[in-house]
Short mmCIF file of C-alpha atoms in Angstrom, two decimals:
data_model
loop_
_atom_site.label_atom_id
_atom_site.label_comp_id
_atom_site.label_asym_id
_atom_site.label_seq_id
_atom_site.Cartn_x
_atom_site.Cartn_y
_atom_site.Cartn_z
CA MET A 168 152.10 145.40 -74.53
CA GLN A 169 153.54 148.60 -73.45
CA ASN A 170 150.33 150.32 -71.71
CA GLY A 171 149.45 146.60 -69.74
CA ASN A 172 153.17 146.84 -68.34
CA ILE A 173 152.31 149.99 -66.63
CA LYS A 174 148.84 148.78 -65.14
CA HIS A 175 151.24 145.33 -64.19
CA ILE A 176 153.03 147.85 -62.26
CA TRP A 177 150.25 149.35 -60.85
CA GLN A 178 149.53 145.78 -59.92
CA LEU A 179 153.04 144.90 -58.50
CA LEU A 180 153.20 147.77 -56.74
CA ASN A 181 149.96 147.12 -55.20
CA THR A 182 151.14 144.03 -53.76
CA ILE A 183 154.10 146.33 -51.53
CA PRO A 184 152.82 146.26 -47.65
CA ASP A 185 152.72 149.62 -46.12
CA PRO A 186 156.80 148.61 -43.49
CA GLU A 187 154.64 149.66 -40.35
CA ILE A 188 151.25 148.96 -41.17
CA PRO A 189 151.31 145.16 -43.55
CA VAL A 190 147.08 145.44 -44.29
CA ILE A 191 147.22 148.18 -46.73
CA SER A 192 149.87 148.50 -49.41
CA ILE A 193 151.89 151.18 -50.32
CA VAL A 194 149.43 152.09 -53.10
CA GLU A 195 146.57 152.44 -51.11
CA LEU A 196 148.33 154.26 -49.21
CA GLY A 197 148.81 157.21 -51.22
CA VAL A 198 151.65 157.00 -51.97
CA VAL A 199 153.19 156.64 -55.36
CA ARG A 200 151.74 158.68 -56.85
CA ASP A 201 152.42 157.78 -60.98
CA VAL A 202 153.93 155.13 -62.84
CA ASN A 203 154.74 156.29 -66.21
CA LEU A 204 156.97 155.65 -69.92
CA LYS A 205 159.37 157.01 -71.39
CA ASP A 206 162.23 156.60 -74.20
CA ASN A 207 162.16 152.84 -72.58
CA LEU A 208 162.68 154.05 -68.39
CA TYR A 209 159.95 153.75 -66.28
CA THR A 210 159.45 155.85 -63.59
CA ILE A 211 157.44 155.38 -60.67
CA SER A 212 157.33 158.68 -58.61
CA ILE A 213 155.90 158.47 -55.00
CA THR A 214 155.67 160.92 -52.02
CA PRO A 215 156.78 160.74 -48.88
CA THR A 216 153.80 160.41 -45.90
CA TYR A 217 155.18 162.26 -42.61
CA SER A 218 158.54 163.98 -43.16
CA GLY A 219 159.91 161.92 -40.68
CA CYS A 220 158.89 159.29 -41.67
CA PRO A 221 161.93 156.06 -42.03
CA ALA A 222 159.16 153.91 -43.83
CA VAL A 223 159.78 155.93 -47.57
CA THR A 224 163.82 154.27 -47.87
CA ALA A 225 161.33 150.89 -47.17
CA PHE A 226 159.19 152.06 -49.54
CA THR A 227 162.30 152.49 -52.72
CA ASN A 228 163.51 149.19 -51.61
CA ASP A 229 160.67 147.49 -51.50
CA ILE A 230 159.59 149.00 -54.98
CA LYS A 231 162.87 147.99 -57.07
CA LYS A 232 163.31 144.28 -54.91
CA CYS A 233 159.67 144.14 -56.83
CA LEU A 234 160.59 144.96 -60.06
CA LYS A 235 163.64 143.50 -60.12
CA GLU A 236 161.67 140.29 -59.08
CA ASN A 237 159.60 140.83 -61.40
CA GLY A 238 161.75 141.20 -64.52
CA PHE A 239 162.04 144.94 -64.62
CA ARG A 240 165.53 146.07 -64.66
CA ASN A 241 164.66 149.62 -66.32
CA PHE A 242 163.37 151.96 -64.19
CA LYS A 243 163.68 154.63 -61.91
CA ILE A 244 162.01 155.96 -58.71
CA LYS A 245 161.70 160.13 -58.28
CA LEU A 246 161.28 161.11 -54.96
CA VAL A 247 157.83 163.80 -56.06
CA TYR A 248 156.87 167.08 -53.31
CA ALA A 249 153.93 168.61 -54.77
CA PRO A 250 151.21 168.64 -53.95
CA ALA A 251 151.67 167.78 -50.20
CA TRP A 252 150.55 163.83 -49.62
CA THR A 253 147.32 163.82 -47.45
CA THR A 254 145.50 161.40 -45.60
CA ASP A 255 142.48 162.40 -48.17
CA TRP A 256 144.15 159.89 -50.57
CA MET A 257 142.65 156.84 -48.54
CA SER A 258 139.90 154.91 -49.93
CA LYS A 259 136.62 154.39 -48.25
CA GLU A 260 137.61 150.43 -48.91
CA THR A 261 141.19 151.50 -47.40
CA LYS A 262 139.92 153.01 -44.67
CA GLU A 263 137.21 150.21 -43.51
CA LYS A 264 141.24 147.99 -43.62
CA LEU A 265 143.28 150.22 -41.32
CA ASN A 266 139.90 150.04 -38.85
CA ASN A 267 139.85 146.05 -39.18
CA TYR A 268 143.38 146.17 -38.41
CA GLY A 269 142.43 148.12 -34.53
CA ILE A 270 143.52 151.65 -35.92
CA ALA A 271 141.38 154.02 -36.20
CA PRO A 272 141.41 155.42 -39.99
CA PRO A 273 141.69 159.04 -40.47
CA SER A 274 138.84 161.16 -39.33
CA LYS A 275 137.85 164.65 -38.14
CA ILE A 276 135.84 162.47 -35.64
CA VAL A 277 137.69 159.46 -33.96
CA ILE A 278 135.91 156.57 -32.83
CA CYS A 279 136.86 154.04 -31.71
CA PRO A 280 137.79 150.72 -33.54
CA GLN A 281 136.82 148.31 -30.75
CA CYS A 282 132.88 149.79 -29.99
CA ASN A 283 132.34 152.11 -31.98
CA SER A 284 131.99 154.65 -29.57
CA LYS A 285 133.16 158.35 -30.66
CA ASN A 286 133.01 158.50 -27.20
CA THR A 287 136.67 159.78 -26.93
CA THR A 288 139.86 160.52 -25.95
CA LEU A 289 143.28 162.40 -27.19
CA ILE A 290 146.17 160.47 -25.14
CA SER A 291 149.13 162.28 -27.36
CA GLU A 292 149.30 163.20 -30.32
CA PHE A 293 152.13 161.29 -30.43
CA GLY A 294 152.29 157.29 -30.79
CA ALA A 295 154.43 154.57 -31.92
CA THR A 296 154.82 156.13 -35.73
CA ALA A 297 154.91 158.94 -37.37
CA CYS A 298 151.38 158.89 -38.86
CA LYS A 299 149.57 157.43 -35.18
CA ALA A 300 147.98 159.76 -32.55
CA PHE A 301 147.33 158.08 -29.03
CA TYR A 302 143.28 157.88 -27.83
CA LYS A 303 142.04 155.90 -25.51
CA CYS A 304 137.85 154.76 -26.00
CA SER A 305 135.70 156.41 -22.67
CA ASP A 306 133.14 154.15 -23.06
CA CYS A 307 134.94 150.89 -23.39
CA LEU A 308 137.78 151.83 -21.49
CA GLU A 309 140.32 150.60 -24.39
CA PRO A 310 143.49 153.05 -25.70
CA PHE A 311 143.82 152.08 -29.45
CA GLU A 312 145.81 154.31 -32.14
CA ALA A 313 144.39 156.84 -34.38
CA PHE A 314 146.08 157.51 -37.71
CA LYS A 315 146.67 161.94 -37.83
CA CYS A 316 144.34 163.43 -40.32
CA ILE A 317 147.29 165.65 -42.42
CA MET B 181 177.63 180.47 -52.28
CA SER B 182 175.01 181.46 -54.62
CA ASN B 183 172.26 183.30 -52.22
CA LEU B 184 169.51 180.10 -53.18
CA PHE B 185 172.22 177.42 -51.42
CA THR B 186 172.31 179.78 -48.20
CA TYR B 187 168.36 180.07 -48.20
CA THR B 188 168.01 176.85 -48.03
CA ILE B 189 170.87 176.27 -46.08
CA ARG B 190 169.52 178.20 -43.56
CA ILE B 191 165.40 177.09 -43.71
CA ALA B 192 167.33 172.85 -43.35
CA ASP B 193 169.76 174.28 -40.71
CA SER B 194 167.74 175.04 -38.41
CA ALA B 195 165.19 172.38 -38.86
CA LEU B 196 168.17 170.30 -38.11
CA ILE B 197 169.75 172.21 -35.24
CA LEU B 198 166.22 171.91 -33.29
CA GLY B 199 165.56 167.97 -33.94
CA GLN B 200 169.00 167.10 -32.31
CA ARG B 201 167.93 169.03 -29.44
CA MET B 202 164.67 167.17 -29.30
CA ALA B 203 166.33 163.57 -29.84
CA GLU B 204 168.58 164.58 -26.72
CA TRP B 205 165.25 163.85 -24.84
CA CYS B 206 164.87 160.22 -26.23
CA SER B 207 164.85 158.34 -23.24
CA ASN B 208 165.03 160.80 -21.15
CA GLY B 209 161.13 162.13 -21.45
CA PRO B 210 158.93 163.11 -18.62
CA THR B 211 156.70 160.32 -18.71
CA LEU B 212 156.58 157.63 -21.99
CA GLU B 213 154.34 159.44 -23.64
CA GLU B 214 155.99 163.01 -24.01
CA ASP B 215 158.97 160.32 -24.77
CA ILE B 216 157.93 159.48 -27.85
CA ALA B 217 156.18 162.68 -28.88
CA LEU B 218 159.77 164.54 -28.33
CA SER B 219 161.62 162.16 -30.42
CA ASN B 220 158.36 162.46 -33.12
CA ILE B 221 159.28 166.02 -33.62
CA SER B 222 162.86 165.31 -33.97
CA LEU B 223 161.65 162.74 -36.79
CA ASP B 224 159.50 165.18 -38.46
CA LEU B 225 162.16 168.11 -38.04
CA PHE B 226 165.23 165.75 -39.63
CA GLY B 227 162.80 164.71 -41.87
CA GLN B 228 162.26 168.63 -43.01
CA ALA B 229 165.68 169.51 -42.92
CA ASN B 230 166.57 166.28 -45.50
CA GLY B 231 163.84 167.99 -47.57
CA PHE B 232 165.92 171.61 -47.60
CA TYR B 233 169.52 169.82 -47.64
CA GLU B 234 168.78 167.03 -51.35
CA TYR B 235 167.77 170.87 -52.19
CA ALA B 236 170.44 172.23 -51.48
CA ALA B 237 173.10 169.95 -52.56
CA GLN B 238 171.38 170.21 -55.90
CA ILE B 239 172.09 174.14 -56.76
CA ASN B 240 175.49 173.60 -55.21
CA GLY B 241 177.04 170.00 -55.81
CA GLU B 242 179.78 170.29 -53.45
CA LYS B 243 178.64 168.76 -50.55
CA SER B 244 175.23 165.86 -50.31
CA ALA B 245 172.92 166.19 -47.62
CA ASP B 246 174.87 163.85 -45.40
CA GLU B 247 177.41 166.25 -46.33
CA LEU B 248 176.18 169.29 -45.33
CA ALA B 249 175.10 168.61 -42.28
CA PHE B 250 177.58 166.09 -40.91
CA THR B 251 181.10 167.94 -42.21
CA ARG B 252 180.38 171.50 -41.88
CA ASN B 253 182.09 173.47 -39.13
CA GLU B 254 179.99 175.50 -36.57
CA ARG B 255 180.81 179.15 -38.17
CA GLU B 256 179.35 177.26 -41.51
CA PHE B 257 175.70 176.49 -39.96
CA PHE B 258 173.13 179.36 -40.35
CA ASN B 259 170.55 178.44 -37.75
CA TYR B 260 168.86 180.69 -35.18
CA GLN B 261 170.79 180.86 -32.04
CA LEU B 262 166.87 179.82 -30.40
CA VAL B 263 167.33 176.72 -32.24
CA GLU B 264 170.75 175.32 -30.69
CA GLN B 265 170.22 176.32 -26.96
CA THR B 266 170.25 173.70 -24.12
CA ASN B 267 166.89 171.81 -23.15
CA GLY B 268 166.93 172.57 -19.47
CA ASN B 269 163.89 171.45 -17.94
CA PHE B 270 161.46 170.22 -19.87
CA GLY B 271 159.66 173.81 -19.33
CA LYS B 272 162.56 175.75 -20.81
CA THR B 273 162.47 173.03 -23.89
CA ILE B 274 158.58 173.39 -24.57
CA VAL B 275 159.33 177.94 -24.09
CA ARG B 276 162.03 177.67 -27.23
CA ASN B 277 159.77 175.40 -29.29
CA PHE B 278 156.27 177.12 -28.55
CA LEU B 279 158.72 180.50 -29.76
CA TYR B 280 160.17 178.44 -32.67
CA ASP B 281 157.22 176.76 -33.58
CA SER B 282 154.80 179.98 -32.95
CA PHE B 283 157.72 181.84 -36.09
CA ILE B 284 158.35 179.08 -38.39
CA PHE B 285 154.05 178.20 -39.01
CA LEU B 286 153.61 181.24 -39.82
CA PHE B 287 157.41 181.36 -41.69
CA TYR B 288 156.08 177.99 -44.01
CA THR B 289 152.67 179.55 -44.24
CA GLU B 290 153.51 182.34 -46.70
CA LEU B 291 157.25 180.88 -47.97
CA ALA B 292 154.47 178.03 -49.35
CA ASN B 293 153.54 181.27 -51.67
CA SER B 294 157.01 181.04 -52.94
CA SER B 295 157.79 181.22 -56.60
CA ASP B 296 160.53 178.58 -56.35
CA GLU B 297 158.26 175.14 -56.87
CA ARG B 298 160.66 173.29 -54.61
CA ILE B 299 160.19 175.23 -51.71
CA SER B 300 157.57 175.83 -52.18
CA ALA B 301 156.15 172.14 -51.99
CA LEU B 302 158.35 171.65 -48.64
CA ALA B 303 157.30 174.53 -47.48
CA ALA B 304 153.50 173.62 -47.60
CA LYS B 305 154.57 169.92 -46.50
CA SER B 306 155.80 170.82 -43.57
CA ILE B 307 152.88 173.72 -42.25
CA LYS B 308 151.36 170.21 -41.84
CA GLU B 309 153.66 169.21 -39.06
CA VAL B 310 154.16 172.23 -37.81
CA LYS B 311 150.59 172.60 -37.11
CA TYR B 312 150.53 169.38 -34.47
CA HIS B 313 154.26 170.39 -32.90
CA LEU B 314 153.05 173.65 -32.05
CA ARG B 315 149.83 172.45 -30.79
CA HIS B 316 152.07 170.20 -28.71
CA SER B 317 154.11 173.30 -27.28
CA LYS B 318 150.88 175.36 -27.06
CA ASN B 319 149.28 173.59 -25.07
CA TRP B 320 152.34 172.08 -22.57
CA LEU B 321 153.12 176.29 -22.60
CA ILE B 322 149.29 176.55 -20.82
CA ARG B 323 149.45 173.42 -18.63
CA LEU B 324 152.58 174.43 -16.72
CA GLY B 325 151.91 178.51 -16.72
CA ASP B 326 148.25 177.95 -15.33
CA GLY B 327 150.32 174.28 -13.31
CA THR B 328 151.81 174.92 -9.55
CA ASP B 329 153.37 177.68 -8.52
CA GLU B 330 156.62 175.85 -9.12
CA SER B 331 156.16 175.06 -12.86
CA ASN B 332 155.04 179.18 -13.41
CA LYS B 333 158.43 180.01 -12.08
CA LYS B 334 160.14 177.48 -14.28
CA VAL B 335 158.87 178.39 -17.65
CA GLN B 336 158.79 181.81 -16.76
CA ASP B 337 162.08 181.70 -15.93
CA ALA B 338 162.67 179.91 -19.31
CA LEU B 339 161.18 182.83 -21.85
CA GLU B 340 162.80 185.73 -19.96
CA GLU B 341 166.33 183.71 -20.84
CA LEU B 342 164.56 183.32 -24.44
CA TRP B 343 163.63 186.32 -24.64
CA GLN B 344 166.63 187.47 -26.42
CA TYR B 345 166.91 185.18 -28.89
CA THR B 346 163.62 186.09 -30.80
CA GLY B 347 164.51 189.46 -31.79
CA GLU B 348 166.96 188.24 -35.06
CA LEU B 349 163.81 185.80 -36.35
CA PHE B 350 162.83 188.84 -38.00
CA GLU B 351 165.80 190.08 -39.47
CA MET B 352 166.52 190.57 -43.25
CA ASP B 353 169.32 190.59 -44.62
CA THR B 354 170.94 191.27 -48.29
CA ILE B 355 170.25 187.14 -49.17
CA ASP B 356 166.60 187.59 -48.29
CA THR B 357 165.86 190.73 -49.51
CA GLU B 358 167.81 190.33 -53.00
CA LEU B 359 165.19 186.15 -53.15
CA MET B 360 162.74 189.04 -52.41
CA LYS B 361 162.83 190.81 -55.61
CA LYS B 362 162.63 187.15 -57.19
CA ASN B 363 159.55 186.35 -54.95
CA ILE B 364 161.78 183.60 -53.36
CA ALA B 365 162.59 184.54 -49.97
CA ILE B 366 159.04 186.40 -48.06
CA ASP B 367 159.66 189.29 -45.74
CA VAL B 368 160.17 187.50 -42.46
CA SER B 369 159.70 191.33 -40.22
CA LYS B 370 156.19 191.20 -41.86
CA LEU B 371 155.50 188.44 -39.58
CA ARG B 372 155.72 189.70 -36.36
CA PRO B 373 152.81 191.89 -35.53
CA LYS B 374 150.72 187.93 -36.23
CA TRP B 375 153.79 186.29 -33.97
CA ASN B 376 153.31 189.37 -31.21
CA GLU B 377 149.14 188.75 -31.57
CA MET B 378 150.82 184.01 -30.82
CA ILE B 379 152.97 185.34 -27.98
CA ASP B 380 150.21 187.32 -26.47
CA SER B 381 147.12 184.72 -26.64
CA THR B 382 148.86 182.32 -25.33
CA LEU B 383 151.00 183.96 -22.84
CA LYS B 384 147.70 185.26 -21.04
CA THR B 385 145.87 181.63 -21.12
CA ALA B 386 148.90 180.38 -19.57
CA LYS B 387 149.13 183.15 -17.20
CA LEU B 388 152.88 184.18 -17.69
CA ASN B 389 154.22 187.52 -18.34
CA ARG B 390 155.54 189.13 -21.63
CA PRO B 391 159.46 189.56 -21.27
CA GLU B 392 159.98 193.31 -21.90
CA ASP B 393 161.96 193.87 -25.08
CA GLY B 394 165.75 194.20 -24.13
CA TYR B 395 169.05 193.07 -25.66
CA MET B 396 168.81 191.10 -28.61
CA ALA B 397 171.07 188.48 -29.73
CA SER B 398 171.67 188.32 -32.92
CA GLY B 399 173.72 186.56 -36.01
CA GLY B 400 172.76 183.05 -36.54
CA LYS B 401 171.94 184.05 -40.24
CA LYS B 402 175.54 185.16 -40.60
CA GLY B 403 177.14 182.03 -38.51
CA ILE B 404 177.92 183.56 -35.64
CA HIS B 405 176.26 181.37 -32.41
CA THR B 406 176.30 180.84 -28.65
CA GLU B 407 178.64 178.35 -27.10
CA CYS B 408 176.10 175.62 -27.53
CA LEU B 409 175.81 175.16 -31.25
CA GLY B 410 179.32 174.26 -30.37
CA PHE B 411 178.93 170.94 -28.37
CA LEU B 412 175.59 169.95 -30.46
CA LEU B 413 178.08 169.50 -33.54
CA ALA B 414 180.62 167.52 -31.75
CA GLU B 415 178.10 165.12 -30.32
CA MET B 416 176.23 164.94 -33.72
CA GLN B 417 178.79 164.66 -35.54
CA PHE B 418 181.78 162.74 -34.31
CA LEU B 419 181.20 159.80 -35.93
CA GLN B 420 181.46 161.13 -39.68
CA ARG B 421 184.40 162.97 -38.30
CA ALA B 422 186.18 159.71 -36.86
CA TYR B 423 184.88 157.26 -39.57
CA PRO B 424 184.90 159.74 -42.72
CA ASN B 425 182.00 158.24 -45.14
CA ALA B 426 180.69 155.18 -42.55
CA LYS B 427 177.90 153.60 -43.29
CA TRP B 428 174.90 152.14 -41.17
#
């Protein structure tokens, strides 16, 4: 039963979208590191993405809201710092979701999400959110955002 | 105050004060992309500062992270004098940040090996962001130095003005040496040769001259500051001072 609840919590967390990139969940993003149960208290460990990402506060509030709505009362959210979050934790499926949404997924070679060209140029290392850089495709000429590889 | 507390807020203070300087660029950047870049760097620095303040607040329960940022006076801030220097023109901001970014990159790289787990984790996380902050300031320094006569002159002037604040980056005091015995702190004086290499190679590419080492300012780590810091704090802390405990 208790293990079932942990699985259920993971499933619930997987329904919480990233506040800035709603096509992927906070689980897919790699923010949720662990869910465990000790002395009747569930601990959800999360790790910040970029230090300056304002979404971390939003994650915390969304998790609280979601779990409360689903009948969980005895839980706490713990912020863990090590190991530092990395884009390597994103699965291939998650990267595909980003690509379909128009954001080039984290990768050494940045590929245009519109025309799949590798002929792309960095415009700025900084985009509309902490996690994204700004690129331009030199073939289809469309500007696009790319997830920073860290 | 314990040594560990002071060591931790020193790191946080430099990140916070530079972050506040970068926030002053918000809506004043030379281009839209740069405006976004400078403000993004500011956010990263605030995030890094917050991580260290949270830890400091845990070590010494007197003040919360927010109170540490908003209710201490000038002499209680232990940031390097370099980071409190005014933004000036865009070139001066780039020079200041490049001098600091190249130092702090080396600093966090070493600090990631600290025996204090929390400090080590925060350093390891910060390196990832400092890497692209350094690329940003370095690339701009090269473009401006190797740009027009005017851009070259502006960044060369800024280098001459700011050079005096680079000496204290490598100073050690008893707090450092005491914590070094426990492998918590690092020996910043040993970072100098690598820093020199980074500075010299970039200045060469940027067609800039390395200033002569002359008078070197000192004291930031002890709470001695240039007049720039008071004005910065007045603006940054105004709301919490005028309306204590105000919340969004």
